[in-house]
């Protein structure tokens, strides 16, 4: 029987959820050798997926449950020492974020689906090209999504000034949206979010304008729900325009602005 694993699974106080991204040479039995080794090391595999980089090289990303006394660095070195393995990256999933292995897929409390980033970006492009005020609509849709995420987090675990940012960052990494660096002062509700490897900007292609309005909205919705105050987030730098990373500025929203202009980041 397949056990249903929700997005947060690391509630066992005696263990940790640890992820490994293993680059390996594809060959007969190479992947099974990796999984067999993890089993022998008492690394309980919670979820994993395979990415075929080339015909001969693959990446195996796996979430494991390990006892807290396990030396993760040493285990990573042992994995890298396997014959077929060329590189290992690893990290601790602080809040136990993993995907559901049951059907339908469950992502932060509701049904989720896996889709190519290109498919989502094509929808964004069509909106930008065909719909008036598309940026505002995309921001509004993100606003709702971020608000729903914060509400769900608050319903299942304590969320406070020490972890609200890291929970959002882990969510983004877990669902493949990007890698976040968040600097936000809980007292002033001001700060910035740097997004590395934004799935929107990476796939969108060249643009004269920032293209991650949906993400700005998501951040604003999440922070508005957490702080209990209207938060405005606007993208001031975007990888799609040739920058190295995407940068979003966080600030308190004016008390009585026109909502659409506020959402589109036109009030500064």
PDB file of C-alpha atoms in Angstrom:
ATOM      1  CA  UNK A   1       0.000   0.000   0.000  1.00  0.00           C
ATOM      2  CA  UNK A   2       1.382   3.388  -0.975  1.00  0.00           C
ATOM      3  CA  UNK A   3       1.495   5.754   1.969  1.00  0.00           C
ATOM      4  CA  UNK A   4       0.091   9.208   1.236  1.00  0.00           C
ATOM      5  CA  UNK A   5       2.813  11.781   1.868  1.00  0.00           C
ATOM      6  CA  UNK A   6       1.723  15.390   2.067  1.00  0.00           C
ATOM      7  CA  UNK A   7       3.926  18.332   1.157  1.00  0.00           C
ATOM      8  CA  UNK A   8       5.236  18.450   4.716  1.00  0.00           C
ATOM      9  CA  UNK A   9       6.394  15.080   5.988  1.00  0.00           C
ATOM     10  CA  UNK A  10       9.258  15.762   8.390  1.00  0.00           C
ATOM     11  CA  UNK A  11       7.354  15.679  11.657  1.00  0.00           C
ATOM     12  CA  UNK A  12       9.417  12.871  13.226  1.00  0.00           C
ATOM     13  CA  UNK A  13      11.538  14.586  15.887  1.00  0.00           C
ATOM     14  CA  UNK A  14      14.175  11.863  15.644  1.00  0.00           C
ATOM     15  CA  UNK A  15      14.809  12.220  11.914  1.00  0.00           C
ATOM     16  CA  UNK A  16      15.392  14.730   9.133  1.00  0.00           C
ATOM     17  CA  UNK A  17      14.352  14.974   5.499  1.00  0.00           C
ATOM     18  CA  UNK A  18      17.541  15.220   3.444  1.00  0.00           C
ATOM     19  CA  UNK A  19      17.678  15.619  -0.336  1.00  0.00           C
ATOM     20  CA  UNK A  20      20.429  14.440  -2.648  1.00  0.00           C
ATOM     21  CA  UNK A  21      20.894  15.370  -6.307  1.00  0.00           C
ATOM     22  CA  UNK A  22      23.057  12.627  -7.762  1.00  0.00           C
ATOM     23  CA  UNK A  23      24.656  12.899 -11.194  1.00  0.00           C
ATOM     24  CA  UNK A  24      25.497   9.467 -12.541  1.00  0.00           C
ATOM     25  CA  UNK A  25      26.553   7.601 -15.678  1.00  0.00           C
ATOM     26  CA  UNK A  26      23.659   5.615 -17.071  1.00  0.00           C
ATOM     27  CA  UNK A  27      24.344   1.949 -17.532  1.00  0.00           C
ATOM     28  CA  UNK A  28      22.931  -1.462 -16.619  1.00  0.00           C
ATOM     29  CA  UNK A  29      22.208  -1.505 -12.905  1.00  0.00           C
ATOM     30  CA  UNK A  30      23.709   1.926 -12.151  1.00  0.00           C
ATOM     31  CA  UNK A  31      20.540   3.457 -10.679  1.00  0.00           C
ATOM     32  CA  UNK A  32      19.658   0.320  -8.722  1.00  0.00           C
ATOM     33  CA  UNK A  33      23.173   0.352  -7.238  1.00  0.00           C
ATOM     34  CA  UNK A  34      22.482   3.847  -5.893  1.00  0.00           C
ATOM     35  CA  UNK A  35      19.104   2.962  -4.402  1.00  0.00           C
ATOM     36  CA  UNK A  36      20.477  -0.283  -2.943  1.00  0.00           C
ATOM     37  CA  UNK A  37      23.289   1.669  -1.295  1.00  0.00           C
ATOM     38  CA  UNK A  38      20.847   4.179   0.234  1.00  0.00           C
ATOM     39  CA  UNK A  39      18.790   1.302   1.599  1.00  0.00           C
ATOM     40  CA  UNK A  40      21.858  -0.296   3.185  1.00  0.00           C
ATOM     41  CA  UNK A  41      22.691   3.061   4.790  1.00  0.00           C
ATOM     42  CA  UNK A  42      19.179   3.179   6.303  1.00  0.00           C
ATOM     43  CA  UNK A  43      18.243   6.178   4.192  1.00  0.00           C
ATOM     44  CA  UNK A  44      14.493   5.726   3.774  1.00  0.00           C
ATOM     45  CA  UNK A  45      13.538   7.014   0.313  1.00  0.00           C
ATOM     46  CA  UNK A  46      10.424   9.194   0.547  1.00  0.00           C
ATOM     47  CA  UNK A  47      10.332  10.523  -3.008  1.00  0.00           C
ATOM     48  CA  UNK A  48      12.600  10.635  -6.035  1.00  0.00           C
ATOM     49  CA  UNK A  49      12.623  11.588  -9.685  1.00  0.00           C
ATOM     50  CA  UNK A  50      14.999  11.081 -12.596  1.00  0.00           C
ATOM     51  CA  UNK A  51      16.108  13.663 -15.141  1.00  0.00           C
ATOM     52  CA  UNK A  52      17.832  12.417 -18.300  1.00  0.00           C
ATOM     53  CA  UNK A  53      20.443  15.087 -19.022  1.00  0.00           C
ATOM     54  CA  UNK A  54      21.952  13.261 -22.006  1.00  0.00           C
ATOM     55  CA  UNK A  55      21.825   9.779 -23.447  1.00  0.00           C
ATOM     56  CA  UNK A  56      24.625   8.736 -21.119  1.00  0.00           C
ATOM     57  CA  UNK A  57      24.208  10.955 -18.043  1.00  0.00           C
ATOM     58  CA  UNK A  58      21.288  11.218 -15.643  1.00  0.00           C
ATOM     59  CA  UNK A  59      20.358  13.077 -12.460  1.00  0.00           C
ATOM     60  CA  UNK A  60      18.580  11.334  -9.615  1.00  0.00           C
ATOM     61  CA  UNK A  61      16.966  13.747  -7.148  1.00  0.00           C
ATOM     62  CA  UNK A  62      15.824  11.944  -4.043  1.00  0.00           C
ATOM     63  CA  UNK A  63      14.315  12.932  -0.677  1.00  0.00           C
ATOM     64  CA  UNK A  64      15.357  10.618   2.151  1.00  0.00           C
ATOM     65  CA  UNK A  65      14.484  10.334   5.819  1.00  0.00           C
ATOM     66  CA  UNK A  66      17.605   9.974   7.978  1.00  0.00           C
ATOM     67  CA  UNK A  67      18.196   9.705  11.685  1.00  0.00           C
ATOM     68  CA  UNK A  68      19.454  12.975  13.129  1.00  0.00           C
ATOM     69  CA  UNK A  69      22.738  11.414  14.221  1.00  0.00           C
ATOM     70  CA  UNK A  70      23.686  10.489  10.631  1.00  0.00           C
ATOM     71  CA  UNK A  71      26.698  12.417   9.289  1.00  0.00           C
ATOM     72  CA  UNK A  72      25.212  13.778   6.071  1.00  0.00           C
ATOM     73  CA  UNK A  73      28.536  15.022   4.691  1.00  0.00           C
ATOM     74  CA  UNK A  74      30.065  11.574   5.138  1.00  0.00           C
ATOM     75  CA  UNK A  75      27.069   9.892   3.534  1.00  0.00           C
ATOM     76  CA  UNK A  76      27.289  12.252   0.538  1.00  0.00           C
ATOM     77  CA  UNK A  77      30.973  11.364   0.141  1.00  0.00           C
ATOM     78  CA  UNK A  78      30.111   7.661   0.213  1.00  0.00           C
ATOM     79  CA  UNK A  79      27.465   8.123  -2.482  1.00  0.00           C
ATOM     80  CA  UNK A  80      29.922  10.088  -4.622  1.00  0.00           C
ATOM     81  CA  UNK A  81      32.371   7.210  -4.221  1.00  0.00           C
ATOM     82  CA  UNK A  82      30.045   4.796  -6.006  1.00  0.00           C
ATOM     83  CA  UNK A  83      31.373   3.688  -9.385  1.00  0.00           C
ATOM     84  CA  UNK A  84      28.641   5.252 -11.546  1.00  0.00           C
ATOM     85  CA  UNK A  85      28.355   8.520  -9.576  1.00  0.00           C
ATOM     86  CA  UNK A  86      30.202  11.653 -10.695  1.00  0.00           C
ATOM     87  CA  UNK A  87      28.733  14.372  -8.445  1.00  0.00           C
ATOM     88  CA  UNK A  88      26.468  14.726  -5.417  1.00  0.00           C
ATOM     89  CA  UNK A  89      24.693  17.815  -4.111  1.00  0.00           C
ATOM     90  CA  UNK A  90      22.700  17.675  -0.901  1.00  0.00           C
ATOM     91  CA  UNK A  91      20.770  19.685   1.639  1.00  0.00           C
ATOM     92  CA  UNK A  92      18.363  19.470   4.554  1.00  0.00           C
ATOM     93  CA  UNK A  93      14.675  20.115   3.983  1.00  0.00           C
ATOM     94  CA  UNK A  94      14.107  22.157   7.136  1.00  0.00           C
ATOM     95  CA  UNK A  95      10.334  21.843   7.131  1.00  0.00           C
ATOM     96  CA  UNK A  96      10.167  18.352   5.630  1.00  0.00           C
ATOM     97  CA  UNK A  97       8.858  19.510   2.253  1.00  0.00           C
ATOM     98  CA  UNK A  98       8.368  16.718  -0.232  1.00  0.00           C
ATOM     99  CA  UNK A  99       5.825  15.874  -2.864  1.00  0.00           C
ATOM    100  CA  UNK A 100       2.927  13.498  -2.432  1.00  0.00           C
ATOM    101  CA  UNK A 101       3.519  10.047  -3.889  1.00  0.00           C
ATOM    102  CA  UNK A 102      -0.179   9.266  -4.003  1.00  0.00           C
ATOM    103  CA  UNK A 103      -2.611  10.156  -6.798  1.00  0.00           C
ATOM    104  CA  UNK A 104      -3.799  12.792  -7.229  1.00  0.00           C
ATOM    105  CA  UNK A 105      -0.681  14.779  -6.414  1.00  0.00           C
ATOM    106  CA  UNK A 106      -1.121  16.961  -3.333  1.00  0.00           C
ATOM    107  CA  UNK A 107       0.759  20.259  -3.139  1.00  0.00           C
ATOM    108  CA  UNK A 108       0.309  22.457  -0.030  1.00  0.00           C
ATOM    109  CA  UNK A 109      -3.129  21.173   0.733  1.00  0.00           C
ATOM    110  CA  UNK A 110      -4.778  20.966  -2.692  1.00  0.00           C
ATOM    111  CA  UNK A 111      -4.483  18.920  -5.849  1.00  0.00           C
ATOM    112  CA  UNK A 112      -1.434  19.747  -7.933  1.00  0.00           C
ATOM    113  CA  UNK A 113      -0.174  18.807 -11.371  1.00  0.00           C
ATOM    114  CA  UNK A 114       3.228  18.624 -12.980  1.00  0.00           C
ATOM    115  CA  UNK A 115       3.600  20.753 -16.092  1.00  0.00           C
ATOM    116  CA  UNK A 116       6.461  21.899 -18.295  1.00  0.00           C
ATOM    117  CA  UNK A 117       7.621  25.406 -17.420  1.00  0.00           C
ATOM    118  CA  UNK A 118       7.325  26.208 -21.123  1.00  0.00           C
ATOM    119  CA  UNK A 119       3.589  25.464 -21.003  1.00  0.00           C
ATOM    120  CA  UNK A 120       3.028  27.903 -18.129  1.00  0.00           C
ATOM    121  CA  UNK A 121       5.224  30.559 -19.722  1.00  0.00           C
ATOM    122  CA  UNK A 122       3.338  30.196 -23.020  1.00  0.00           C
ATOM    123  CA  UNK A 123       0.134  31.043 -21.118  1.00  0.00           C
ATOM    124  CA  UNK A 124       1.834  34.093 -19.608  1.00  0.00           C
ATOM    125  CA  UNK A 125       3.069  35.196 -23.042  1.00  0.00           C
ATOM    126  CA  UNK A 126      -0.382  34.856 -24.580  1.00  0.00           C
ATOM    127  CA  UNK A 127      -1.844  36.971 -21.782  1.00  0.00           C
ATOM    128  CA  UNK A 128       0.859  39.613 -22.198  1.00  0.00           C
ATOM    129  CA  UNK A 129       0.298  39.764 -25.955  1.00  0.00           C
ATOM    130  CA  UNK A 130      -3.496  39.594 -26.053  1.00  0.00           C
ATOM    131  CA  UNK A 131      -5.066  40.844 -22.821  1.00  0.00           C
ATOM    132  CA  UNK A 132      -5.217  44.477 -21.634  1.00  0.00           C
ATOM    133  CA  UNK A 133      -3.649  44.959 -18.206  1.00  0.00           C
ATOM    134  CA  UNK A 134      -2.209  41.431 -18.338  1.00  0.00           C
ATOM    135  CA  UNK A 135       0.488  42.311 -15.819  1.00  0.00           C
ATOM    136  CA  UNK A 136      -2.143  43.279 -13.260  1.00  0.00           C
ATOM    137  CA  UNK A 137      -4.113  40.088 -13.872  1.00  0.00           C
ATOM    138  CA  UNK A 138      -1.016  37.936 -13.487  1.00  0.00           C
ATOM    139  CA  UNK A 139      -0.086  39.763 -10.293  1.00  0.00           C
ATOM    140  CA  UNK A 140      -3.598  39.296  -8.924  1.00  0.00           C
ATOM    141  CA  UNK A 141      -3.546  35.564  -9.666  1.00  0.00           C
ATOM    142  CA  UNK A 142      -0.190  35.283  -7.894  1.00  0.00           C
ATOM    143  CA  UNK A 143      -1.561  37.317  -4.981  1.00  0.00           C
ATOM    144  CA  UNK A 144      -4.304  34.764  -4.419  1.00  0.00           C
ATOM    145  CA  UNK A 145      -1.931  31.821  -4.725  1.00  0.00           C
ATOM    146  CA  UNK A 146       0.530  33.249  -2.213  1.00  0.00           C
ATOM    147  CA  UNK A 147      -2.270  34.021   0.220  1.00  0.00           C
ATOM    148  CA  UNK A 148      -3.585  30.467  -0.011  1.00  0.00           C
ATOM    149  CA  UNK A 149      -0.088  29.094   0.636  1.00  0.00           C
ATOM    150  CA  UNK A 150       0.400  31.188   3.783  1.00  0.00           C
ATOM    151  CA  UNK A 151      -3.044  30.193   5.102  1.00  0.00           C
ATOM    152  CA  UNK A 152      -2.216  26.526   4.606  1.00  0.00           C
ATOM    153  CA  UNK A 153       1.149  26.841   6.342  1.00  0.00           C
ATOM    154  CA  UNK A 154      -0.494  28.566   9.319  1.00  0.00           C
ATOM    155  CA  UNK A 155      -3.060  25.773   9.557  1.00  0.00           C
ATOM    156  CA  UNK A 156      -0.525  22.957   9.925  1.00  0.00           C
ATOM    157  CA  UNK A 157       2.448  24.412  11.794  1.00  0.00           C
ATOM    158  CA  UNK A 158       3.607  27.471  13.741  1.00  0.00           C
ATOM    159  CA  UNK A 159       4.717  30.289  11.434  1.00  0.00           C
ATOM    160  CA  UNK A 160       6.575  33.231  12.923  1.00  0.00           C
ATOM    161  CA  UNK A 161       9.150  35.926  12.238  1.00  0.00           C
ATOM    162  CA  UNK A 162      11.987  33.411  12.438  1.00  0.00           C
ATOM    163  CA  UNK A 163      10.690  31.008   9.800  1.00  0.00           C
ATOM    164  CA  UNK A 164       8.165  32.747   7.493  1.00  0.00           C
ATOM    165  CA  UNK A 165      10.879  33.573   4.948  1.00  0.00           C
ATOM    166  CA  UNK A 166      12.609  30.186   4.988  1.00  0.00           C
ATOM    167  CA  UNK A 167       9.260  28.396   4.580  1.00  0.00           C
ATOM    168  CA  UNK A 168       8.545  30.400   1.424  1.00  0.00           C
ATOM    169  CA  UNK A 169      12.055  29.751   0.119  1.00  0.00           C
ATOM    170  CA  UNK A 170      11.737  26.018   0.713  1.00  0.00           C
ATOM    171  CA  UNK A 171       8.365  25.945  -1.028  1.00  0.00           C
ATOM    172  CA  UNK A 172       9.855  27.590  -4.132  1.00  0.00           C
ATOM    173  CA  UNK A 173      12.746  25.142  -4.236  1.00  0.00           C
ATOM    174  CA  UNK A 174      10.475  22.143  -3.655  1.00  0.00           C
ATOM    175  CA  UNK A 175       8.116  22.955  -6.533  1.00  0.00           C
ATOM    176  CA  UNK A 176      10.918  24.021  -8.901  1.00  0.00           C
ATOM    177  CA  UNK A 177       9.995  27.704  -9.168  1.00  0.00           C
ATOM    178  CA  UNK A 178      13.391  29.083  -8.203  1.00  0.00           C
ATOM    179  CA  UNK A 179      15.894  29.670  -5.425  1.00  0.00           C
ATOM    180  CA  UNK A 180      15.069  32.559  -3.101  1.00  0.00           C
ATOM    181  CA  UNK A 181      17.191  34.887  -0.997  1.00  0.00           C
ATOM    182  CA  UNK A 182      14.784  36.808   1.233  1.00  0.00           C
ATOM    183  CA  UNK A 183      15.673  39.868   3.287  1.00  0.00           C
ATOM    184  CA  UNK A 184      12.515  41.233   4.913  1.00  0.00           C
ATOM    185  CA  UNK A 185      12.269  43.192   8.165  1.00  0.00           C
ATOM    186  CA  UNK A 186       9.168  41.964  10.049  1.00  0.00           C
ATOM    187  CA  UNK A 187       8.880  45.291  11.891  1.00  0.00           C
ATOM    188  CA  UNK A 188       8.849  47.547   8.831  1.00  0.00           C
ATOM    189  CA  UNK A 189       7.611  44.939   6.316  1.00  0.00           C
ATOM    190  CA  UNK A 190      10.283  46.188   3.919  1.00  0.00           C
ATOM    191  CA  UNK A 191      12.984  44.324   2.101  1.00  0.00           C
ATOM    192  CA  UNK A 192      13.771  42.459  -1.089  1.00  0.00           C
ATOM    193  CA  UNK A 193      13.652  39.000  -2.600  1.00  0.00           C
ATOM    194  CA  UNK A 194      16.297  37.751  -5.011  1.00  0.00           C
ATOM    195  CA  UNK A 195      15.141  34.922  -7.276  1.00  0.00           C
ATOM    196  CA  UNK A 196      17.792  32.740  -8.866  1.00  0.00           C
ATOM    197  CA  UNK A 197      16.792  30.361 -11.656  1.00  0.00           C
ATOM    198  CA  UNK A 198      13.258  31.755 -11.930  1.00  0.00           C
ATOM    199  CA  UNK A 199      11.308  29.279 -14.044  1.00  0.00           C
ATOM    200  CA  UNK A 200       9.453  32.166 -15.717  1.00  0.00           C
ATOM    201  CA  UNK A 201      12.460  34.325 -16.583  1.00  0.00           C
ATOM    202  CA  UNK A 202      14.644  31.367 -17.597  1.00  0.00           C
ATOM    203  CA  UNK A 203      12.093  30.103 -20.128  1.00  0.00           C
ATOM    204  CA  UNK A 204      10.525  33.375 -21.279  1.00  0.00           C
ATOM    205  CA  UNK A 205      13.415  34.538 -23.436  1.00  0.00           C
ATOM    206  CA  UNK A 206      14.553  38.101 -24.030  1.00  0.00           C
ATOM    207  CA  UNK A 207      12.242  40.922 -22.987  1.00  0.00           C
ATOM    208  CA  UNK A 208      12.367  44.706 -22.677  1.00  0.00           C
ATOM    209  CA  UNK A 209      10.319  44.537 -19.471  1.00  0.00           C
ATOM    210  CA  UNK A 210      10.351  42.331 -16.351  1.00  0.00           C
ATOM    211  CA  UNK A 211       8.154  39.270 -16.864  1.00  0.00           C
ATOM    212  CA  UNK A 212       7.723  37.803 -13.367  1.00  0.00           C
ATOM    213  CA  UNK A 213       4.555  39.689 -12.312  1.00  0.00           C
ATOM    214  CA  UNK A 214       2.998  36.418 -11.161  1.00  0.00           C
ATOM    215  CA  UNK A 215       5.876  35.878  -8.736  1.00  0.00           C
ATOM    216  CA  UNK A 216       5.640  39.460  -7.424  1.00  0.00           C
ATOM    217  CA  UNK A 217       1.975  38.821  -6.734  1.00  0.00           C
ATOM    218  CA  UNK A 218       2.681  35.483  -5.060  1.00  0.00           C
ATOM    219  CA  UNK A 219       5.187  37.095  -2.723  1.00  0.00           C
ATOM    220  CA  UNK A 220       2.739  39.928  -1.942  1.00  0.00           C
ATOM    221  CA  UNK A 221      -0.096  37.499  -1.219  1.00  0.00           C
ATOM    222  CA  UNK A 222       2.048  35.338   1.045  1.00  0.00           C
ATOM    223  CA  UNK A 223       3.421  38.299   3.001  1.00  0.00           C
ATOM    224  CA  UNK A 224       0.030  40.042   3.215  1.00  0.00           C
ATOM    225  CA  UNK A 225      -1.508  36.932   4.744  1.00  0.00           C
ATOM    226  CA  UNK A 226       1.379  36.454   7.153  1.00  0.00           C
ATOM    227  CA  UNK A 227       1.778  40.067   8.318  1.00  0.00           C
ATOM    228  CA  UNK A 228      -1.926  40.883   8.299  1.00  0.00           C
ATOM    229  CA  UNK A 229      -1.083  44.079   6.421  1.00  0.00           C
ATOM    230  CA  UNK A 230      -1.361  44.965   2.732  1.00  0.00           C
ATOM    231  CA  UNK A 231       2.066  44.314   1.230  1.00  0.00           C
ATOM    232  CA  UNK A 232       3.212  45.527  -2.170  1.00  0.00           C
ATOM    233  CA  UNK A 233       5.915  43.674  -4.116  1.00  0.00           C
ATOM    234  CA  UNK A 234       7.278  44.827  -7.461  1.00  0.00           C
ATOM    235  CA  UNK A 235       9.968  43.390  -9.706  1.00  0.00           C
ATOM    236  CA  UNK A 236      12.707  45.923 -10.380  1.00  0.00           C
ATOM    237  CA  UNK A 237      15.218  43.650 -12.107  1.00  0.00           C
ATOM    238  CA  UNK A 238      14.553  40.580 -14.248  1.00  0.00           C
ATOM    239  CA  UNK A 239      16.765  37.912 -15.750  1.00  0.00           C
ATOM    240  CA  UNK A 240      14.660  38.046 -18.916  1.00  0.00           C
ATOM    241  CA  UNK A 241      15.957  41.593 -19.517  1.00  0.00           C
ATOM    242  CA  UNK A 242      19.570  40.443 -19.290  1.00  0.00           C
ATOM    243  CA  UNK A 243      20.186  40.715 -15.547  1.00  0.00           C
ATOM    244  CA  UNK A 244      21.863  37.930 -13.591  1.00  0.00           C
ATOM    245  CA  UNK A 245      18.927  37.433 -11.224  1.00  0.00           C
ATOM    246  CA  UNK A 246      15.390  38.678 -10.633  1.00  0.00           C
ATOM    247  CA  UNK A 247      14.906  41.183  -7.806  1.00  0.00           C
ATOM    248  CA  UNK A 248      11.600  42.046  -6.126  1.00  0.00           C
ATOM    249  CA  UNK A 249      11.179  44.961  -3.689  1.00  0.00           C
ATOM    250  CA  UNK A 250       8.897  44.549  -0.653  1.00  0.00           C
ATOM    251  CA  UNK A 251       7.097  47.487   0.953  1.00  0.00           C
ATOM    252  CA  UNK A 252       3.928  48.358   2.805  1.00  0.00           C
ATOM    253  CA  UNK A 253       1.130  49.198   0.379  1.00  0.00           C
ATOM    254  CA  UNK A 254      -0.440  52.668   0.603  1.00  0.00           C
ATOM    255  CA  UNK A 255      -3.583  52.700   2.719  1.00  0.00           C
ATOM    256  CA  UNK A 256      -6.105  53.563  -0.001  1.00  0.00           C
ATOM    257  CA  UNK A 257      -4.623  53.251  -3.476  1.00  0.00           C
ATOM    258  CA  UNK A 258      -6.213  52.152  -6.690  1.00  0.00           C
ATOM    259  CA  UNK A 259      -5.787  48.376  -6.320  1.00  0.00           C
ATOM    260  CA  UNK A 260      -4.902  47.633  -9.906  1.00  0.00           C
ATOM    261  CA  UNK A 261      -2.101  50.194  -9.982  1.00  0.00           C
ATOM    262  CA  UNK A 262      -0.856  48.944  -6.636  1.00  0.00           C
ATOM    263  CA  UNK A 263      -0.753  45.360  -7.878  1.00  0.00           C
ATOM    264  CA  UNK A 264       1.077  46.342 -11.033  1.00  0.00           C
ATOM    265  CA  UNK A 265       3.772  48.062  -8.988  1.00  0.00           C
ATOM    266  CA  UNK A 266       3.077  51.519 -10.384  1.00  0.00           C
ATOM    267  CA  UNK A 267       2.742  53.109  -6.933  1.00  0.00           C
ATOM    268  CA  UNK A 268       6.214  53.618  -5.508  1.00  0.00           C
TER     269      UNK A 268
END
